[in-house]
Amino acid sequence: MEQELGKGWTEGVHADDLDHCLEVYGNSFNARQPFTMEYRLRRNDGEYRWLLDNGTPRFASDGAFLGYIGSCIGITERKLAEEKFRLVIDAAPNAMIMVDSAGVISFANAPAATVFGYSLSELIGRHIETLIPERFRDRHAGYRKGFLSQPSSRAMGAGRDLFGRRKDGSEFPVEVGLNPIHTTEGLFVLASVIDITARKQAELEHERQNIELVRVGRVAVMGELAASLAHEVNNPIGAIVANASAGERLLAAGKIGTEEMAELLADIVADGRRAGEIVQGIRTMVRKGKARRSLVQINDTIDSLLRIVRAEALGRNVTVTTEVDSDAGQVWGDPVQLLQVFLNLAMNAFEAMTALPSNALCLVIRADRNENGDVLVRVRDSGNGFPSGLAEQLFEPFFSTKAEGTGMGLAIARSIIEAHGGTISAENFDGGGACFTVRLPQAKEDNSQAA
Ligand SMILES: Nc1ncnc2c1ncn2[C@@H]1O[C@H](COP(=O)(O)OP(=O)(O)OP(=O)(O)O)[C@@H](O)[C@H]1O
Ligand SMILES: [Mg+2]
């Protein structure tokens, strides 16, 4: 063979390329086939240059083999460019895989081998679809054709979850960028593949934490609900127990007539109903059910309030005054909830005057309208007021300055009033005492706000 090629030729071929050249040439020669090969050949000045060597067998007219006729083209520039390309791709931190138009991997870098669990030489020449889980292969072939017909740099599978398949058959989530590369040998696709297992896990963890947060939030809300239920139901239950014990005492002393007894029982029934309605209201709130709404005459609500606090005021020596404008108007709302609000304000007022001399205890309830026609209800006491600068904090759940306080009264009041489209605020009065103002939108006569 060496004779055929000429001794001088093998001496000039780069040692790294010689085996390959001899193999290609030997096989082609024996089969009398054309060949093509790339190798480095030493120039006279000692420098190696890349050659593309093509050979075609020549035959005499009688079919006798005459030898090869061929051409050698210098491809050093192309080879250098290729090498640069390889260096860049090899240095890339991401897995890079170059695929020809038939889907065969023609080049891959070291990270690609690591990510997919193959050796580099196993990757080259492999079909790209073997790196994809089986269930996606058919579709992938279609997508690949689509890309080749309209090649442009873009992310692969926008909106789809993509997966790679390792040599051992395991799968992992990937993100893939595609770039078309036009070469003299045709269109190639350079794919950069990122293993996003860690990111997906972080996302999952983030989601799990969010769910946990929502759950914790719900528990906190449940805590508030339990507190508000206890707070609101406490008042009617207290009244029921007080009325029932009074009845017992009067009966035992033989001092009660049927009429008085009937009145006590009527109060007990009314308070029992109120407790039931409060519970119902909170259940509706929890279930996000439709709130009960009707036209409420604000004067009626204040009358109910006075009836409920009458005994408490008497027991505490508090003078209750009302300044109610007969034209205070009506609001569209839940009568039980509105009564709850004013009752909370009145109870706070009583409690604010606990330690004061009995001649100075007064509670003033005013109802009128402001210039916009909104309903204004003010509940004012003659206590010591609240620490200045705390006017907003008072409304926060669990804010209380009382030993036995739950701090839910004003928080409930505010959430009810805001659900009615109104506002509630607190201020201290110059002459002493605190004043709470509730503003509610005036209801129109037609039930247009019913929806
Ligand atoms: N009329 C008032 N005068 C002075 N301070 C008040 C008055 N009303 C409320 N406050 C202050 O606002 C705080 C919060 O009131 P809120 O009704 O929300 O809870 P609480 O009255 O402390 O507890 P609970 O309502 O369970 O008895 C009170 O602890 C008190 O410091
Ligand atoms: Mg209170």
XYZ file of C-alpha atoms and ligand atoms in Angstrom:
483
model
C 0.000 0.000 0.000
C 2.728 2.378 0.885
C 4.113 1.813 -2.571
C 0.797 2.788 -4.094
C 0.646 6.006 -2.151
C 4.271 6.790 -2.389
C 6.531 6.799 0.653
C 6.848 10.545 0.668
C 3.123 11.047 1.144
C 2.796 9.069 4.394
C 5.771 10.933 5.801
C 4.056 14.254 5.238
C 0.710 13.294 6.819
C 0.203 14.383 10.410
C 0.783 11.481 12.765
C -2.706 11.902 14.285
C -4.404 11.623 10.890
C -2.317 8.870 9.324
C -4.171 5.792 10.611
C -7.501 7.190 9.506
C -6.126 8.072 6.054
C -4.591 4.657 5.540
C -7.824 2.973 6.549
C -10.013 5.080 4.228
C -7.608 4.760 1.359
C -7.006 1.036 1.873
C -10.734 0.206 1.997
C -11.530 2.342 -1.052
C -8.594 0.978 -2.989
C -9.518 -2.636 -2.345
C -13.099 -1.960 -3.380
C -12.083 0.312 -6.235
C -14.363 2.951 -4.757
C -14.084 6.726 -4.729
C -12.919 8.214 -1.426
C -12.869 11.506 0.357
C -10.845 12.356 3.441
C -9.563 15.282 5.417
C -6.062 15.358 6.893
C -3.132 17.582 7.702
C -0.125 17.503 5.369
C 3.280 19.035 6.056
C 4.379 21.834 3.765
C 7.977 22.392 2.681
C 8.371 25.026 5.398
C 7.300 22.428 7.971
C 3.812 23.861 8.674
C 0.832 21.496 8.522
C -2.067 22.482 6.270
C -5.509 20.861 6.125
C -6.487 19.188 2.868
C -9.696 17.797 1.505
C -8.581 14.893 -0.663
C -10.994 13.389 -3.219
C -10.083 10.344 -5.302
C -11.983 8.601 -8.085
C -10.866 5.253 -9.523
C -9.989 5.263 -13.224
C -10.452 2.265 -15.450
C -9.167 1.460 -18.932
C -11.696 0.741 -21.659
C -11.230 -2.966 -21.020
C -12.135 -2.422 -17.390
C -8.582 -2.637 -16.032
C -8.017 -0.534 -12.954
C -5.627 2.274 -13.745
C -5.381 4.011 -10.427
C -6.976 7.068 -8.810
C -7.416 10.523 -10.187
C -8.172 13.096 -7.595
C -8.014 16.601 -6.282
C -6.694 18.207 -3.134
C -8.257 21.399 -1.801
C -6.741 23.447 1.006
C -9.313 23.651 3.792
C -7.106 25.022 6.538
C -9.223 28.189 6.985
C -12.400 26.178 7.249
C -10.768 23.761 9.677
C -9.561 26.668 11.829
C -13.027 28.165 11.874
C -14.434 24.784 12.804
C -11.890 24.416 15.556
C -12.728 27.851 16.922
C -16.397 26.909 16.854
C -15.600 23.706 18.729
C -13.541 25.555 21.320
C -16.361 28.005 21.926
C -18.968 25.286 22.190
C -16.732 23.151 24.383
C -16.212 26.069 26.737
C -19.944 26.702 27.012
C -21.343 25.760 30.408
C -24.525 24.388 28.856
C -24.951 21.169 26.988
C -24.636 21.919 23.261
C -25.634 19.457 20.613
C -25.401 19.951 16.864
C -27.733 17.932 14.731
C -27.803 17.583 10.942
C -30.956 17.834 8.890
C -31.563 14.101 9.311
C -31.527 14.472 13.105
C -28.137 12.806 13.581
C -25.840 14.316 16.192
C -22.735 15.573 14.440
C -21.203 17.341 17.383
C -21.686 17.627 21.137
C -19.711 19.162 23.966
C -18.611 17.640 27.249
C -21.535 19.025 29.317
C -23.926 17.406 26.803
C -22.310 14.039 27.466
C -22.511 14.564 31.233
C -26.130 15.715 31.190
C -27.341 12.763 29.114
C -25.022 10.206 30.726
C -23.226 9.163 27.539
C -19.582 9.403 26.553
C -18.875 11.976 23.861
C -18.102 9.331 21.248
C -21.394 7.570 22.053
C -23.279 10.790 21.428
C -21.790 11.554 18.010
C -23.648 9.736 15.268
C -26.617 8.986 17.558
C -30.074 10.099 16.494
C -31.278 13.101 18.500
C -34.611 11.425 19.210
C -32.898 8.815 21.384
C -32.299 11.659 23.867
C -36.034 12.246 24.204
C -38.498 10.114 26.210
C -40.209 7.625 23.940
C -43.683 9.100 24.331
C -42.525 12.395 22.737
C -40.492 10.930 19.864
C -43.158 10.840 17.159
C -44.174 14.405 17.804
C -40.563 15.529 17.974
C -39.862 14.283 14.453
C -42.721 16.495 13.270
C -41.493 19.514 15.228
C -37.998 18.974 13.811
C -39.286 19.068 10.251
C -41.247 22.197 11.088
C -38.108 23.866 12.401
C -36.073 22.920 9.334
C -38.706 24.402 7.031
C -38.653 27.704 8.937
C -35.348 27.834 10.752
C -34.934 30.688 13.251
C -33.293 31.057 16.644
C -35.862 30.418 19.298
C -36.749 28.470 22.428
C -38.036 24.989 21.813
C -41.541 23.975 22.780
C -42.819 27.294 24.102
C -45.503 26.542 26.665
C -44.751 22.801 26.749
C -42.861 20.958 29.472
C -39.799 19.402 27.843
C -37.930 16.358 29.061
C -34.603 14.760 28.260
C -33.850 11.045 28.544
C -30.554 9.833 29.971
C -28.710 6.745 28.822
C -30.087 4.853 31.821
C -33.640 5.725 30.723
C -34.300 8.247 33.493
C -35.961 11.541 32.557
C -35.261 15.115 33.554
C -36.892 18.458 32.758
C -35.038 20.599 30.223
C -35.122 23.954 28.545
C -33.847 23.974 24.974
C -32.706 26.836 22.741
C -32.496 26.172 19.021
C -30.230 27.911 16.497
C -30.056 27.120 12.800
C -26.526 26.944 11.390
C -26.180 27.203 7.641
C -23.029 25.495 6.328
C -21.741 24.364 2.959
C -22.729 20.879 4.103
C -26.307 21.918 4.644
C -28.483 23.115 7.462
C -27.564 22.105 11.005
C -29.358 22.838 14.214
C -27.418 23.780 17.314
C -29.401 23.012 20.441
C -28.390 24.263 23.863
C -29.940 22.119 26.565
C -30.295 23.178 30.200
C -31.169 20.667 32.887
C -33.781 22.550 34.944
C -34.323 19.878 37.608
C -33.006 22.174 40.338
C -35.105 25.112 39.176
C -38.244 22.977 38.957
C -37.581 21.721 42.459
C -37.148 25.287 43.710
C -40.417 26.233 42.010
C -42.152 23.301 43.644
C -40.733 24.261 47.015
C -41.890 27.845 46.470
C -45.378 26.619 45.624
C -45.422 24.399 48.690
C -44.431 27.365 50.848
C -47.192 29.461 49.301
C -49.766 26.810 50.067
C -48.445 26.660 53.615
C -48.733 30.452 53.903
C -52.326 30.387 52.707
C -53.058 27.621 55.221
C -51.428 29.533 58.068
C -53.352 32.631 56.964
C -56.542 30.646 57.074
C -55.765 29.392 60.551
C -55.189 32.998 61.630
C -58.531 33.980 60.095
C -60.159 31.027 61.840
C -58.643 32.277 65.095
C -60.120 35.712 64.488
C -63.461 34.202 63.587
C -63.526 32.097 66.730
C -62.609 35.198 68.734
C -65.305 37.309 67.090
C -67.919 34.599 67.536
C -67.096 34.352 71.242
C -67.063 38.147 71.554
C -70.395 38.765 69.888
C -72.341 35.877 71.336
C -71.109 36.657 74.816
C -73.326 39.705 75.132
C -76.749 38.141 74.431
C -75.818 35.059 76.455
C -74.824 37.284 79.366
C -78.173 39.051 79.104
C -80.052 35.749 78.966
C -78.309 34.469 82.077
C -78.911 37.779 83.907
C -82.623 37.830 83.037
C -83.132 34.175 83.862
C -81.381 34.508 87.253
C -83.445 37.600 88.054
C -86.576 35.555 87.255
C -85.400 32.740 89.525
C -84.726 35.124 92.387
C -88.063 36.914 92.033
C -89.917 33.617 91.814
C -88.204 32.283 94.939
C -89.136 35.463 96.830
C -92.692 35.153 95.490
C -92.398 38.709 94.171
C -93.176 38.250 90.487
C -96.469 38.553 88.666
C -97.328 36.859 85.393
C -96.930 40.095 83.451
C -93.399 40.720 84.712
C -92.561 37.082 84.164
C -93.795 37.333 80.567
C -91.608 40.431 80.007
C -88.509 38.681 81.340
C -89.191 35.667 79.170
C -89.742 37.880 76.125
C -86.335 39.503 76.708
C -84.728 36.090 77.074
C -86.294 34.926 73.828
C -85.185 38.097 72.007
C -81.604 37.717 73.243
C -81.592 34.031 72.352
C -82.739 34.906 68.837
C -80.101 37.605 68.551
C -77.365 35.142 69.536
C -78.684 32.742 66.897
C -78.683 35.450 64.250
C -75.114 36.482 65.112
C -73.982 32.881 64.719
C -75.883 32.660 61.447
C -74.280 35.903 60.254
C -70.787 34.604 60.957
C -71.582 31.331 59.211
C -72.734 33.273 56.171
C -69.498 35.253 56.283
C -67.354 32.095 56.461
C -69.243 30.421 53.651
C -69.082 33.674 51.694
C -72.810 33.320 51.370
C -75.011 36.200 50.362
C -75.263 38.739 53.171
C -78.726 39.450 54.468
C -79.588 42.942 53.393
C -82.724 44.987 53.919
C -83.705 48.606 54.328
C -82.847 49.534 57.895
C -84.272 52.675 59.502
C -81.360 53.955 61.552
C -83.783 55.194 64.256
C -85.106 51.660 64.712
C -81.592 50.340 65.212
C -80.906 52.959 67.857
C -84.194 52.123 69.618
C -83.159 48.467 69.748
C -79.760 49.503 71.095
C -81.337 51.577 73.869
C -83.554 48.669 74.878
C -80.566 46.344 75.132
C -78.277 48.708 77.076
C -80.977 50.062 79.410
C -80.276 47.607 82.223
C -76.501 47.922 81.856
C -76.695 51.736 81.984
C -78.912 51.635 85.070
C -76.566 49.264 86.838
C -73.617 51.523 86.056
C -75.347 54.825 86.833
C -74.709 56.058 83.310
C -77.051 58.642 81.862
C -77.849 57.776 78.254
C -78.902 60.681 76.034
C -79.936 60.420 72.413
C -79.960 63.227 69.861
C -81.545 61.502 66.942
C -82.634 63.462 63.885
C -86.070 62.135 62.931
C -84.793 62.300 59.339
C -81.602 60.323 60.030
C -82.659 58.132 57.195
C -82.161 54.555 56.215
C -79.331 52.357 55.141
C -79.209 49.210 53.120
C -77.805 46.557 55.397
C -78.018 43.742 57.887
C -79.974 44.983 60.936
C -78.404 42.467 63.333
C -74.867 43.329 62.279
C -75.505 47.080 62.531
C -76.937 46.581 66.005
C -73.790 44.576 66.904
C -71.629 47.547 65.883
C -73.460 50.075 68.023
C -73.664 47.661 70.927
C -69.863 47.184 70.811
C -69.399 50.953 70.839
C -71.798 51.380 73.764
C -70.138 48.582 75.770
C -66.726 50.174 75.196
C -68.141 53.510 76.343
C -69.475 51.968 79.564
C -66.145 50.276 80.188
C -64.259 53.533 79.570
C -66.190 55.189 82.383
C -65.814 52.396 84.940
C -63.436 54.164 87.294
C -65.108 57.585 87.200
C -67.308 59.275 89.845
C -70.919 58.339 89.256
C -72.165 61.894 88.719
C -70.051 62.333 85.619
C -71.092 59.314 83.587
C -72.826 60.001 80.333
C -73.262 58.285 77.021
C -74.505 60.337 74.108
C -75.808 58.762 70.932
C -76.372 61.074 67.995
C -77.739 60.247 64.575
C -78.050 62.646 61.648
C -76.807 63.150 58.108
C -73.769 64.844 56.683
C -73.722 67.225 53.730
C -73.610 64.306 51.268
C -76.719 62.781 52.776
C -74.737 59.940 54.388
C -76.000 58.647 57.711
C -73.768 59.584 60.670
C -74.037 57.859 64.023
C -71.847 59.096 66.880
C -71.312 57.294 70.164
C -69.619 59.512 72.722
C -68.731 58.927 76.349
C -67.322 61.000 79.202
C -64.400 58.728 79.994
C -60.710 59.494 79.713
C -60.407 58.844 76.019
C -57.716 56.661 74.455
C -53.975 57.347 74.235
C -53.393 59.899 71.500
C -51.918 58.462 68.292
C -53.712 55.153 68.728
C -56.913 56.108 66.894
C -56.198 53.567 64.131
C -54.687 50.795 66.253
C -57.868 50.512 68.293
C -59.471 48.841 65.281
C -56.829 46.153 64.905
C -57.891 42.648 65.916
C -56.691 41.683 69.423
C -55.667 45.241 70.317
C -56.885 45.779 73.868
C -55.829 47.766 76.912
C -58.234 45.876 79.154
C -57.239 43.003 81.402
C -60.191 40.941 80.240
C -60.517 42.417 76.762
C -60.309 40.348 73.593
C -59.627 43.402 71.434
C -62.127 42.133 68.853
C -65.009 44.552 69.403
C -63.770 47.426 67.228
C -62.195 45.083 64.649
C -65.576 43.421 64.149
C -67.301 46.793 64.056
C -64.976 48.029 61.342
C -65.278 44.922 59.190
C -69.078 45.089 59.388
C -69.217 48.798 58.572
C -66.792 48.455 55.672
C -68.826 45.553 54.315
C -71.721 48.034 54.301
C -69.712 50.554 52.279
C -69.173 52.845 55.271
C -66.366 54.028 57.535
C -65.765 54.083 61.266
C -63.292 56.301 63.106
C -62.322 57.338 66.610
C -61.387 60.691 68.100
C -60.805 62.108 71.553
C -62.928 65.024 72.662
C -61.428 68.195 74.084
C -63.761 68.100 77.034
C -62.666 64.511 77.708
C -64.038 61.244 76.458
C -63.916 59.400 73.210
C -66.245 59.664 70.260
C -66.730 56.969 67.643
C -68.292 58.006 64.339
C -69.943 55.590 61.963
C -70.741 56.812 58.444
C -73.027 54.748 56.260
C -74.260 55.491 52.752
C -77.899 56.570 52.625
C -80.122 53.946 50.990
C -82.215 54.883 47.989
C -85.932 54.200 48.302
C -86.013 51.729 45.418
C -84.117 48.539 46.195
C -81.566 49.238 43.505
C -78.662 48.338 45.800
C -80.137 44.973 46.561
C -77.924 43.194 44.074
N -64.808 54.588 74.416
C -63.515 54.338 74.562
N -62.722 55.122 75.311
C -61.395 54.863 75.439
N -60.775 53.830 74.869
C -61.500 53.016 74.088
C -62.893 53.206 73.914
N -63.348 52.235 73.089
C -62.286 51.464 72.796
N -61.177 51.909 73.406
C -59.841 51.323 73.326
O -59.789 50.455 72.207
C -59.401 49.163 72.611
C -60.027 48.132 71.691
O -61.407 48.072 71.848
P -62.158 46.760 71.457
O -63.608 46.933 71.704
O -61.731 46.366 70.115
O -61.569 45.675 72.440
P -61.767 45.628 74.021
O -62.937 46.465 74.399
O -60.469 45.930 74.663
O -62.091 44.113 74.237
P -63.577 43.498 74.247
O -64.335 44.230 73.209
O -63.384 42.084 73.965
O -64.094 43.751 75.625
C -59.809 49.070 74.054
O -59.050 48.104 74.752
C -59.536 50.464 74.536
O -58.153 50.658 74.817
Mg -64.827 46.275 73.346
